[in-house]
Short mmCIF file of C-alpha atoms in Angstrom, two decimals:
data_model
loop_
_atom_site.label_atom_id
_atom_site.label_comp_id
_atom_site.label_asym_id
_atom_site.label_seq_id
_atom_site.Cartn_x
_atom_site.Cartn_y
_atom_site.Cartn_z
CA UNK A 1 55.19 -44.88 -9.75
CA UNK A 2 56.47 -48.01 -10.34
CA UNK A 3 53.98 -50.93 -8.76
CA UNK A 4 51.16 -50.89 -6.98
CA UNK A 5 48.55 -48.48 -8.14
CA UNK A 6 49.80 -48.75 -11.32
CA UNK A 7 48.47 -52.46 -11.79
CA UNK A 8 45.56 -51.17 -10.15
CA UNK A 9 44.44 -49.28 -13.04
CA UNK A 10 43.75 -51.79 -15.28
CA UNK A 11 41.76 -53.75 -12.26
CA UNK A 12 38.37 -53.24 -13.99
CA UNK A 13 36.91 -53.28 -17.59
CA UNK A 14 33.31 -51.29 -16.64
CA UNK A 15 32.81 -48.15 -15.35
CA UNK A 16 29.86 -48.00 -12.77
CA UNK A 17 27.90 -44.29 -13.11
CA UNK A 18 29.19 -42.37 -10.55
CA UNK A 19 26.22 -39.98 -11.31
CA UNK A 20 23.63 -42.75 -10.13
CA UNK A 21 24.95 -42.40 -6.64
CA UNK A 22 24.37 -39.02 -5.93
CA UNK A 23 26.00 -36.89 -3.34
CA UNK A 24 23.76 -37.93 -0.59
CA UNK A 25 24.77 -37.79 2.82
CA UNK A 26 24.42 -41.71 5.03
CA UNK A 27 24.11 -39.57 8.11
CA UNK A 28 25.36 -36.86 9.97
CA UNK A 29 28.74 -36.77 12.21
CA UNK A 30 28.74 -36.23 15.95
CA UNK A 31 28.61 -32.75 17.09
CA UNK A 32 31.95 -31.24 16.86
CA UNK A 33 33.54 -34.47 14.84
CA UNK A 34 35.69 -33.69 12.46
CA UNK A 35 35.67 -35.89 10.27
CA UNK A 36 36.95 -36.79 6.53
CA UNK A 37 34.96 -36.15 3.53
CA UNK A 38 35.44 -39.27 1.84
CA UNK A 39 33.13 -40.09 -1.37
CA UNK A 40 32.29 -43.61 -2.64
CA UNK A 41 32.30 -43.14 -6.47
CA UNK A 42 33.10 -46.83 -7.69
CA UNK A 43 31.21 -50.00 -6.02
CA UNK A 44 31.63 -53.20 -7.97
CA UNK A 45 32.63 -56.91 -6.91
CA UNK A 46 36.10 -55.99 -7.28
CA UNK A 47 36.73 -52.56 -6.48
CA UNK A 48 35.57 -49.38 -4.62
CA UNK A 49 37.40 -46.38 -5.24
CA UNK A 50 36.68 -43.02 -3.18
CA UNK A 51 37.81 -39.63 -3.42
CA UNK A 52 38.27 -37.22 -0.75
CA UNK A 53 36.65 -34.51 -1.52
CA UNK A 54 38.00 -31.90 0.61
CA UNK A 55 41.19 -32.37 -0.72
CA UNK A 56 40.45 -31.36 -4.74
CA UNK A 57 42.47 -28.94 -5.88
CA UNK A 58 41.54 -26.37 -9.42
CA UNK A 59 44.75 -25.16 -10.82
CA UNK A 60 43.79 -24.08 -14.60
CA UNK A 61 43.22 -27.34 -16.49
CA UNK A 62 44.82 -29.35 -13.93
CA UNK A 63 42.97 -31.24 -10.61
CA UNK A 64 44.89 -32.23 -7.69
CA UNK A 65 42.88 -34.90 -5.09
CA UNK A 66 43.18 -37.77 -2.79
CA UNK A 67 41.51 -40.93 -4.04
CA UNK A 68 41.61 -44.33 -1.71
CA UNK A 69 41.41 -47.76 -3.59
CA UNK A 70 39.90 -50.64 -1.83
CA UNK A 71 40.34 -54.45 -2.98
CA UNK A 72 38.46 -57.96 -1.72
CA UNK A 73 41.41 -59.82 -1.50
CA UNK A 74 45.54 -58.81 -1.85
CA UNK A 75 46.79 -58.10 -5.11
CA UNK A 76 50.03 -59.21 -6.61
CA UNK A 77 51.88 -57.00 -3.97
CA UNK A 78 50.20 -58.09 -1.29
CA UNK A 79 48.20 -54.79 -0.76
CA UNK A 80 44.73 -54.50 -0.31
CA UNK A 81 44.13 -51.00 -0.31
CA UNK A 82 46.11 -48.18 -2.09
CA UNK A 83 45.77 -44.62 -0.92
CA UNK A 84 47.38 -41.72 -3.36
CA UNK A 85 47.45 -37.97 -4.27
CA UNK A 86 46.29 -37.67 -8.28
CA UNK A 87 47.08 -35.06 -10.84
CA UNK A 88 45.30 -35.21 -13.49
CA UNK A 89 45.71 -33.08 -16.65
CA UNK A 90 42.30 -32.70 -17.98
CA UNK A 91 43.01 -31.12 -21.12
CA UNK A 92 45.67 -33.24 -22.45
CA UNK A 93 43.98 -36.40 -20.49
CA UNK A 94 47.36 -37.51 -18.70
CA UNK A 95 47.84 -38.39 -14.69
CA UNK A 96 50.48 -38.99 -12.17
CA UNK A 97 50.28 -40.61 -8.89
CA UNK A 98 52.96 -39.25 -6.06
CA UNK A 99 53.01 -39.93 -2.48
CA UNK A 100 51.05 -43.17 -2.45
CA UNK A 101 51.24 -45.54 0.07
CA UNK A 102 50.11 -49.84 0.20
CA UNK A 103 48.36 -51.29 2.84
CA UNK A 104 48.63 -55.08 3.34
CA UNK A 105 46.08 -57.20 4.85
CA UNK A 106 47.68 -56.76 8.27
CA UNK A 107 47.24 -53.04 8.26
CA UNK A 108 51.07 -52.37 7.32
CA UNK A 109 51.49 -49.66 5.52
CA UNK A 110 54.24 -49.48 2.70
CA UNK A 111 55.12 -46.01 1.02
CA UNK A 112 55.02 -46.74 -2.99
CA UNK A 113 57.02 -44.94 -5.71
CA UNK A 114 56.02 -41.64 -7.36
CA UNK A 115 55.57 -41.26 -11.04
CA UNK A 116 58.45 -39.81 -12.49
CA UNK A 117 55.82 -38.80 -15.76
CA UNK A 118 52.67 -37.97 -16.52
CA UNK A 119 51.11 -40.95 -18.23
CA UNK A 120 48.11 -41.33 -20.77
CA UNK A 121 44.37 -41.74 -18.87
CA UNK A 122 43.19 -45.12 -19.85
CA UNK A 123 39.17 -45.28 -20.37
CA UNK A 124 37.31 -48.14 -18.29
CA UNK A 125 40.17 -47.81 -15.49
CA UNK A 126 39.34 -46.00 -11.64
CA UNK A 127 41.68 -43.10 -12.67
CA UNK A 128 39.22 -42.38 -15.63
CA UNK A 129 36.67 -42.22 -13.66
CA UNK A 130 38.44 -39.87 -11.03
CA UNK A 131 39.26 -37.86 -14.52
CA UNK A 132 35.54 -37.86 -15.79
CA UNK A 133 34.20 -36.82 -12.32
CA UNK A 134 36.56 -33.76 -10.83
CA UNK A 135 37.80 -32.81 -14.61
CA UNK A 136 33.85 -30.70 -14.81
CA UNK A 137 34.77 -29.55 -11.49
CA UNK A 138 35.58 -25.74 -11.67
CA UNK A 139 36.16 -24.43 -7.89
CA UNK A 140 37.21 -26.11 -4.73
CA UNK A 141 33.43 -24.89 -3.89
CA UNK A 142 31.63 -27.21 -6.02
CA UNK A 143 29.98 -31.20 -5.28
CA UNK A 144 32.57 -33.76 -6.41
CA UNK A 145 29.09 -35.76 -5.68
CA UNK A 146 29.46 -39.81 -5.09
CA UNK A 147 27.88 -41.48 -1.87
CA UNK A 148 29.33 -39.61 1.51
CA UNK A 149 30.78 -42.16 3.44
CA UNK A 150 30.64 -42.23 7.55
CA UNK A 151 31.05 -45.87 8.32
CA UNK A 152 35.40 -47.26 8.66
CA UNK A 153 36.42 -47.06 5.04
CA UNK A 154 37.98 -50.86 5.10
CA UNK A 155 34.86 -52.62 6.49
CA UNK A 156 32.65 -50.33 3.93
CA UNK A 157 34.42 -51.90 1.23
CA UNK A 158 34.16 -55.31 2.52
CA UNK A 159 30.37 -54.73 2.72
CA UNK A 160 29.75 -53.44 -0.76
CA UNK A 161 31.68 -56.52 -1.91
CA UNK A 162 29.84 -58.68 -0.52
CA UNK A 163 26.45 -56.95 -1.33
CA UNK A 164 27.18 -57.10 -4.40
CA UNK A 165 28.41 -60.63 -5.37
CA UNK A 166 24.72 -61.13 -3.43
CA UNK A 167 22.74 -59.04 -6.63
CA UNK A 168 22.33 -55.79 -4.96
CA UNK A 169 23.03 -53.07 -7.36
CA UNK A 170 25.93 -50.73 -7.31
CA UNK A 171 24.64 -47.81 -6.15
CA UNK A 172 22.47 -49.32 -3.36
CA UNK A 173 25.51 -51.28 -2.15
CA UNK A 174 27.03 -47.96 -1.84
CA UNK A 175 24.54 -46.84 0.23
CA UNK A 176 23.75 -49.19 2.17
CA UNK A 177 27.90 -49.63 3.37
CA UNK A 178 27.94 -45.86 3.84
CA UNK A 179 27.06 -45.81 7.28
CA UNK A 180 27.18 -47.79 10.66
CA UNK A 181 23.57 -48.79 12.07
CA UNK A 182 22.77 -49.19 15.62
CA UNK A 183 18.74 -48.91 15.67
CA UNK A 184 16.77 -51.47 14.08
CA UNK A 185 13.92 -49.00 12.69
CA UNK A 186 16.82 -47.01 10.74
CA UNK A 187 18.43 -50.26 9.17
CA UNK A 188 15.04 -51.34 8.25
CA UNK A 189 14.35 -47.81 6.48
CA UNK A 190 17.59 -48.24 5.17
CA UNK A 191 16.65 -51.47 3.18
CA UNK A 192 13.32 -50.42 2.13
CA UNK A 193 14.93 -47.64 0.84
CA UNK A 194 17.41 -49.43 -1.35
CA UNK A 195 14.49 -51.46 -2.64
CA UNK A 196 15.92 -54.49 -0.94
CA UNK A 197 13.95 -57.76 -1.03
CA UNK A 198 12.30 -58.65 2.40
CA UNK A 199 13.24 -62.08 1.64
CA UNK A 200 17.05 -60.87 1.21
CA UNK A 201 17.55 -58.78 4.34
CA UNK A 202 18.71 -60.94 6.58
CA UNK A 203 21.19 -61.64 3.71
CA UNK A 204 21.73 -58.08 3.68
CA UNK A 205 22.20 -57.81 7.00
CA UNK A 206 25.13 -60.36 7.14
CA UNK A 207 27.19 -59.02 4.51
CA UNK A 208 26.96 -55.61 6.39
CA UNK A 209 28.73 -57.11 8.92
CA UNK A 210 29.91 -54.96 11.53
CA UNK A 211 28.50 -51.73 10.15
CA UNK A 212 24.97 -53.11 11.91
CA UNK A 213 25.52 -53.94 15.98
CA UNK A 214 24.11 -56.06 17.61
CA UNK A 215 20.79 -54.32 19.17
CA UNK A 216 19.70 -53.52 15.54
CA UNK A 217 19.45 -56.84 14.00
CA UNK A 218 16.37 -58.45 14.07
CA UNK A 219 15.67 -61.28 16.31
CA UNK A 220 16.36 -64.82 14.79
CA UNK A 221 13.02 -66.52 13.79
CA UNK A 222 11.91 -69.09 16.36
CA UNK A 223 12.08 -72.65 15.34
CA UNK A 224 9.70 -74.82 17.88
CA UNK A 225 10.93 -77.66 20.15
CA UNK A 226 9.00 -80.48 20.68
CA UNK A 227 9.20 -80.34 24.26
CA UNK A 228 9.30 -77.16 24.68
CA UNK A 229 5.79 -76.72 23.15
CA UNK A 230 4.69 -79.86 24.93
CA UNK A 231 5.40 -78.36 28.41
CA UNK A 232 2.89 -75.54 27.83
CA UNK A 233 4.49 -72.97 29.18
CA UNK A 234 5.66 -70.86 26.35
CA UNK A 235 4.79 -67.84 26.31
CA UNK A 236 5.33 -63.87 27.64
CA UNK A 237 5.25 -63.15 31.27
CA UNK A 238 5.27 -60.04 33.05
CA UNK A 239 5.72 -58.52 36.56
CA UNK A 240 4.96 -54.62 37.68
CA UNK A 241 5.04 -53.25 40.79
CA UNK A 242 5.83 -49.43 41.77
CA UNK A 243 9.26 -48.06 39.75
CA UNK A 244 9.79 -51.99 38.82
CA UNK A 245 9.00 -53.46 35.62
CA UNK A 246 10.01 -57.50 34.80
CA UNK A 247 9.65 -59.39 31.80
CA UNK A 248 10.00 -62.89 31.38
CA UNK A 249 9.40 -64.62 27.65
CA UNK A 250 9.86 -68.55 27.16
CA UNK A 251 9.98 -68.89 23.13
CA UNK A 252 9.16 -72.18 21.63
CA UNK A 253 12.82 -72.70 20.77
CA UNK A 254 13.42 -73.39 24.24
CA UNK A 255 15.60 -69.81 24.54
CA UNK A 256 14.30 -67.38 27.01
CA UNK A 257 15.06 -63.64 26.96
CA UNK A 258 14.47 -61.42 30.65
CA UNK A 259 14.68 -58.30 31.62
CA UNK A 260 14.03 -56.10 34.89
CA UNK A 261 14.00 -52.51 35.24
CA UNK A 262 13.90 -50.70 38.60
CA UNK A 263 15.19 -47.20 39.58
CA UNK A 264 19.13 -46.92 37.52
CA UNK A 265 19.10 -50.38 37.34
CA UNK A 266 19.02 -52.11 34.52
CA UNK A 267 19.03 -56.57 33.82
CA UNK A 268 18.65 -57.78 30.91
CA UNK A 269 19.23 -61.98 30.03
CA UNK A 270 19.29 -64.36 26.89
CA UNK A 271 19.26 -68.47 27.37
CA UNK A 272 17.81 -71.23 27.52
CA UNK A 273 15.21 -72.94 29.52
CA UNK A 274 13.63 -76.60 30.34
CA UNK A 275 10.47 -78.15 32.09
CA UNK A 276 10.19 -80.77 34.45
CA UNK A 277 6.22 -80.78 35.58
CA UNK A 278 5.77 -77.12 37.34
CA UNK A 279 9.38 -76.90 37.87
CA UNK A 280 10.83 -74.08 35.13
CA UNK A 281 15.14 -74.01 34.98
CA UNK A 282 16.69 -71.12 33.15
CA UNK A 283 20.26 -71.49 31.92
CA UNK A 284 21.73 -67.65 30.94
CA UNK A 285 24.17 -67.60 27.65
CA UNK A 286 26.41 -65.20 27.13
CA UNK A 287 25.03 -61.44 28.40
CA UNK A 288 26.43 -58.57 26.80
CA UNK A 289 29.02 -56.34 28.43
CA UNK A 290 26.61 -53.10 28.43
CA UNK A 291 23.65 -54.92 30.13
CA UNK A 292 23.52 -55.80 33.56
CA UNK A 293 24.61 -59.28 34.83
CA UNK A 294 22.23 -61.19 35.92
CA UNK A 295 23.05 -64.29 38.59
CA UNK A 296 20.34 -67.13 38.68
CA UNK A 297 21.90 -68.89 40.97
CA UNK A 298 19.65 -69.68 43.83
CA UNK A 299 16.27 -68.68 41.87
CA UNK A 300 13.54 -70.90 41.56
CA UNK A 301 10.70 -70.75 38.74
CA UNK A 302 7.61 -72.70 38.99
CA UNK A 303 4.39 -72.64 37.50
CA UNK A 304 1.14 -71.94 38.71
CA UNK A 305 -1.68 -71.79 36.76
CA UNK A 306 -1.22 -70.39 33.62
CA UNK A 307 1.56 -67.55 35.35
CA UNK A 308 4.97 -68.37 36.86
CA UNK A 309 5.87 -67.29 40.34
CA UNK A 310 10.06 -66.70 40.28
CA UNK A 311 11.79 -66.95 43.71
CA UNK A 312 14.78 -64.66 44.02
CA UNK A 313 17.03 -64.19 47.08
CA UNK A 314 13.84 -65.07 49.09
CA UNK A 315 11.45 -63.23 47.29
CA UNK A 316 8.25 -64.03 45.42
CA UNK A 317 7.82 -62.67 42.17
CA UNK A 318 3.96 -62.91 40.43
CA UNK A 319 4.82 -62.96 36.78
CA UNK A 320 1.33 -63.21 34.84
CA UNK A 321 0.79 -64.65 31.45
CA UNK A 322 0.14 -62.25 28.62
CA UNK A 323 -2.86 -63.43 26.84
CA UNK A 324 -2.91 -62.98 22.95
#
């Protein structure tokens, strides 16, 4: 082969220790998924390199297998990830790439030349390491080991990159980008796990990017607003009645979160709110598709006391202070 992977090979001068990740599993597919058994074996600033392992092949003193190169930013071609079958010659320590293919940065997808020749393994270079790990390997039955991956292989690698140019090590990037999280216990285990910093997680959590949705990031720490405090009324209000739950909390960063439950239905409500005397106004921001829509128009919150009473549609609503 002729470009691409062949420039990639001399991408990197250190060899992370593909043992240090271990074959450990991020999580386990849906029931009935089939899905790709693709390894993380290299995570560094400026490269991750994965195998799949499914596809490694034991003919004598030759391996035949998949491997998937991932890059921060286009290379010389233009490509940012390279995707090709290896054959590597363990006992004479030579390699060819064939049907490899390019992929730019708009998801095009170029097919790439074949090498006409075997070619000498350089050490410090991905296809050394793909050499050093499946050359031991001696049946398609054994652990090509490496961190399983289950999260989108592209956004993975744009994950560990980032975790790492932020200090975490190699092998924790790698398992922290394995997976996708959507439960904010399990991301939190996650980063304990990885020995992460509690004063870096919410770094953490940013260069995950999408791998973490929404509903398991933690909530944004509350910086108080003058008037906001001043008003008095911040604070956590509920209403319960039979099959109906309500919950009304005004934070003193003047943004309010709400939520009703009541039979299948289900409201839920981020925004903002003001004060003028007893008089409460709630203005929603953006709710998110999955959660029901709420429509303030018409309602009408006032203090009383220390609780609010909300009008809706008519309708008095008792919502009582929780006290500390």
């Amino acid at each position: 082969m002729t470009n691409g992977l062949c420039s990639v090979r001399r991408v990197i001068g250190v060899i992370a220790v593909c043992s240090a990740l271990g074959a450990t599993a991020a999580g386990k597919a849906a029931a009935g998924e089939k899905r790709k058994d693709e390894r993380i074996l290299l995570a560094l600033s400026d490269i991750v390199l994965t195998i799949d392992a499914d596809s490694i092949q034991v003919v004598g003193q030759t391996r035949r297998l998949r491997s998937h190169t991932y890059l921060p930013i286009p290379d010389e071609n233009g490509n940012i990830a390279y995707a090709a079958n290896l054959e590597v010659d363990c006992a004479r320590k030579l390699s060819r790439y064939t049907g490899a293919t390019g992929t730019k940065a708009d998801g095009k997808i170029e097919r790439l030349d074949d090498d006409a020749e075997f070619t000498p393994i350089v050490v410090d270079t991905p296809v050394s390491v793909l050499r050093n790990q499946t050359c031991p390997i001696q049946s398609a039955k054994w652990d090509v080991g490496g961190v399983t991956l289950l999260a989108p292989p592209q956004a993975a690698a744009r994950a560990i990159f980032a975790l790492v140019q932020l200090g975490i090590s190699s092998s924790a990037a790698a398992e922290l980008a394995s997976r996708t999280y959507d439960y904010a216990p399990s991301l939190l285990m996650r980063l304990n796990e990885q020995k992460v910093p509690k004063a870096k997680h919410r770094q953490v959590i940013e260069a995950l990017g999408v791998l973490v949705e929404e509903e398991a990031k933690p909530p944004l720490p509350i910086v108080p607003q003058a008037a906001a405090v001043r008003s008095g009324k911040v604070g956590e209000y509920t209403h319960a009645e039979m099959e109906l739950a309500a919950g009304l909390w005004l934070k003193a960063d003047a943004t309010f979160e709400y939520f009703l439950t009541v039979g299948s239905l289900d409201e839920a409500a981020r925004g903002t709110w003001s004060a003028d005397g007893d008089q409460i106004t709630l203005k929603p921001g953006k709710i998110p598709a999955k959660q029901g829509e709420v429509d303030f128009t018409g309602w009408r919150v006032f203090a009383k006391g220390s609780d609010l009473t909300v009008i809706r549609e008519g309708q008095p609503m008792l919502f009582e202070r929780r006290k500390n």
